CSV table of C-alpha atoms in Angstrom, one decimal:
chain,number,residue,atom,x,y,z
G,12,ASP,CA,-11.6,29.4,1.8
G,13,ASP,CA,-9.3,28.3,-1.0
G,14,GLU,CA,-6.2,28.5,1.2
G,15,LEU,CA,-7.6,26.3,3.9
G,16,PHE,CA,-8.6,23.8,1.3
G,17,LYS,CA,-5.1,23.7,-0.1
G,18,ILE,CA,-3.7,23.3,3.4
G,19,GLY,CA,-6.1,20.4,4.1
G,20,LEU,CA,-5.0,18.6,0.9
G,21,SER,CA,-1.3,19.0,1.8
G,22,LYS,CA,-1.9,17.4,5.2
G,23,SER,CA,-4.0,14.6,3.8
G,24,LEU,CA,-3.0,11.0,3.2
G,25,LEU,CA,-4.9,8.6,1.0
G,26,PHE,CA,-4.8,4.8,1.4
G,27,SER,CA,-5.7,3.2,-2.0
G,28,ALA,CA,-6.6,-0.2,-0.6
G,29,ASP,CA,-7.5,-3.2,-2.7
G,30,GLY,CA,-5.9,-6.6,-3.4
G,31,ALA,CA,-2.3,-7.5,-4.1
G,32,HIS,CA,-1.0,-10.5,-6.1
G,33,ALA,CA,0.3,-13.2,-3.7
G,34,ILE,CA,3.0,-15.4,-5.1
G,35,HIS,CA,1.5,-18.2,-7.1
G,36,PRO,CA,3.2,-21.6,-6.8
G,37,ASN,CA,2.9,-22.2,-10.5
G,38,TYR,CA,4.3,-18.8,-11.5
G,39,ALA,CA,6.8,-18.0,-8.7
G,40,SER,CA,9.3,-16.8,-11.4
G,41,LYS,CA,7.0,-13.8,-12.1
G,42,HIS,CA,7.9,-12.3,-8.8
G,43,GLU,CA,11.2,-10.7,-7.7
G,44,LYS,CA,12.9,-12.8,-5.0
G,45,ASN,CA,12.4,-10.2,-2.3
G,46,HIS,CA,9.0,-9.0,-3.4
G,47,ALA,CA,6.9,-12.1,-3.4
G,48,PRO,CA,3.9,-11.5,-1.1
G,49,LYS,CA,2.6,-14.5,0.8
G,50,MET,CA,-0.9,-15.1,2.0
G,51,GLY,CA,-1.1,-14.9,5.8
G,52,ALA,CA,2.0,-12.7,6.1
G,53,GLY,CA,0.4,-9.2,6.3
G,54,THR,CA,-0.7,-6.2,4.2
G,55,VAL,CA,1.3,-5.5,1.1
G,56,ILE,CA,2.7,-2.0,0.2
G,57,LYS,CA,2.6,-1.9,-3.6
G,58,THR,CA,5.3,0.2,-5.5
G,59,ASN,CA,5.9,0.6,-9.2
G,60,ASP,CA,8.5,2.9,-10.9
G,61,ASN,CA,6.1,3.4,-13.8
G,62,GLN,CA,3.6,5.0,-11.4
G,63,ARG,CA,1.0,2.2,-11.9
G,64,TYR,CA,0.8,2.5,-8.1
G,65,ALA,CA,0.9,5.8,-6.2
G,66,THR,CA,3.2,4.7,-3.3
G,67,ASN,CA,6.4,6.8,-2.9
G,68,ALA,CA,9.2,7.0,-0.4
G,69,VAL,CA,7.3,9.2,2.0
G,70,THR,CA,3.9,7.4,1.9
G,71,GLY,CA,5.5,4.0,2.1
G,72,PHE,CA,7.5,5.1,5.2
G,73,LEU,CA,4.4,6.3,6.9
G,74,VAL,CA,2.7,2.9,6.5
G,75,ARG,CA,5.8,1.0,7.6
G,76,GLU,CA,6.1,3.2,10.6
G,77,LEU,CA,2.4,2.8,11.6
G,78,ALA,CA,2.9,-1.0,11.2
G,79,ARG,CA,6.1,-0.9,13.3
G,80,ARG,CA,4.5,1.0,16.1
G,81,ASN,CA,1.6,-1.5,16.2
G,82,ASP,CA,3.7,-4.6,15.7
G,83,LEU,CA,1.8,-5.4,12.4
G,84,PRO,CA,3.3,-7.4,9.6
G,85,ILE,CA,4.0,-5.6,6.3
G,86,GLN,CA,5.2,-7.0,3.0
G,87,GLU,CA,6.6,-5.2,0.0
G,88,PHE,CA,5.7,-5.7,-3.6
G,89,VAL,CA,7.5,-4.3,-6.6
G,90,VAL,CA,6.6,-5.5,-10.1
G,91,ARG,CA,9.4,-7.0,-12.2
G,92,ASN,CA,10.7,-4.6,-14.9
G,93,ASP,CA,9.8,-7.1,-17.6
G,94,CYS,CA,6.3,-7.8,-16.4
G,95,PRO,CA,3.4,-5.4,-17.0
G,96,CYS,CA,1.0,-4.8,-14.3
G,97,GLY,CA,-2.4,-3.3,-13.7
G,98,THR,CA,-3.1,-0.2,-11.8
G,99,THR,CA,-5.3,1.2,-9.0
G,100,ILE,CA,-7.3,4.3,-8.5
G,101,GLY,CA,-4.5,5.6,-6.3
G,102,PRO,CA,-2.4,7.3,-9.1
G,103,ILE,CA,-5.5,8.9,-10.6
G,104,ILE,CA,-6.6,10.4,-7.4
G,105,ALA,CA,-3.1,11.5,-6.4
G,106,ALA,CA,-2.6,13.2,-9.8
G,107,ASN,CA,-5.9,15.0,-9.7
G,108,THR,CA,-5.8,16.1,-6.1
G,109,GLY,CA,-2.1,16.2,-5.1
G,110,ILE,CA,-3.0,14.2,-2.0
G,111,ARG,CA,-0.2,12.0,-0.8
G,112,THR,CA,-1.2,8.4,-1.6
G,113,VAL,CA,-0.1,4.9,-0.8
G,114,ASP,CA,-1.3,1.7,-2.5
G,115,ILE,CA,-1.8,-1.2,-0.2
G,116,GLY,CA,-3.5,-4.6,-0.5
G,117,VAL,CA,-4.3,-7.9,1.1
G,118,PRO,CA,-2.3,-10.7,-0.8
G,119,GLN,CA,-4.6,-12.8,-2.9
G,120,LEU,CA,-4.1,-15.9,-4.9
G,121,SER,CA,-5.7,-16.0,-8.4
G,122,MET,CA,-6.9,-12.4,-8.3
G,123,HIS,CA,-9.8,-11.7,-10.6
G,124,SER,CA,-10.7,-15.4,-11.0
G,125,ILE,CA,-13.7,-17.3,-9.7
G,126,ARG,CA,-11.3,-18.9,-7.1
G,127,GLU,CA,-9.8,-15.7,-5.8
G,128,THR,CA,-8.5,-16.5,-2.3
G,129,CYS,CA,-7.0,-14.6,0.6
G,130,ALA,CA,-6.1,-15.3,4.2
G,131,VAL,CA,-8.5,-14.2,7.0
G,132,ALA,CA,-5.4,-13.3,9.1
G,133,ASP,CA,-4.4,-10.7,6.5
G,134,MET,CA,-7.9,-9.2,6.5
G,135,HIS,CA,-7.6,-8.8,10.3
G,136,THR,CA,-4.1,-7.3,10.3
G,137,ASN,CA,-5.2,-5.0,7.4
G,138,TYR,CA,-8.1,-3.8,9.6
G,139,LEU,CA,-5.7,-3.2,12.5
G,140,LEU,CA,-3.4,-1.2,10.1
G,141,LEU,CA,-6.2,0.9,8.9
G,142,ASN,CA,-7.4,1.5,12.4
G,143,ALA,CA,-3.9,2.6,13.4
G,144,PHE,CA,-4.0,5.0,10.5
G,145,PHE,CA,-7.1,6.7,11.9
G,146,GLN,CA,-5.7,6.7,15.4
G,147,GLU,CA,-2.1,7.6,14.9
G,148,ALA,CA,-1.3,8.9,11.3
G,149,THR,CA,-1.3,12.6,12.4
G,150,VAL,CA,1.2,11.8,15.1
G,151,VAL,CA,3.5,9.8,12.8
G,152,ASP,CA,3.2,12.4,10.1
G,153,LYS,CA,4.4,15.1,12.5
G,154,THR,CA,7.6,13.2,13.2
G,155,LEU,CA,8.5,13.1,9.4
G,156,GLU,CA,11.1,15.5,8.2
G,157,VAL,CA,11.4,15.7,4.4
G,158,LEU,CA,14.5,17.5,3.3
């Protein structure tokens, strides 16, 4: 039934999960001061005003709340206005389906190089965050009131 399908989409939440650029010691000036993800400090919520990432206020809140309830570290990343960035599949899926989407990633140093590196601790806390999503997202979503 078409109506049930639409209701299902409206209640869905998509995690577009891949890597996030950790602050590089040789290029620290490329990051905003308060948005410089560090390896070993938790999953990164990625936001971009030009919609290169699909995170918005609601989906970012849901991830932050899941992390808070499970005592998991979260970092924020916003690209500097004068620095272009890549994108993820998140905005494409969100635009084509209407599903609420959040872009997250594990901080990596030298992304897309042969020496790409991440912290094992971040992989573990990311796993715990995604597990919390499957266990608790519906409960957290029901507490949300969007005016």
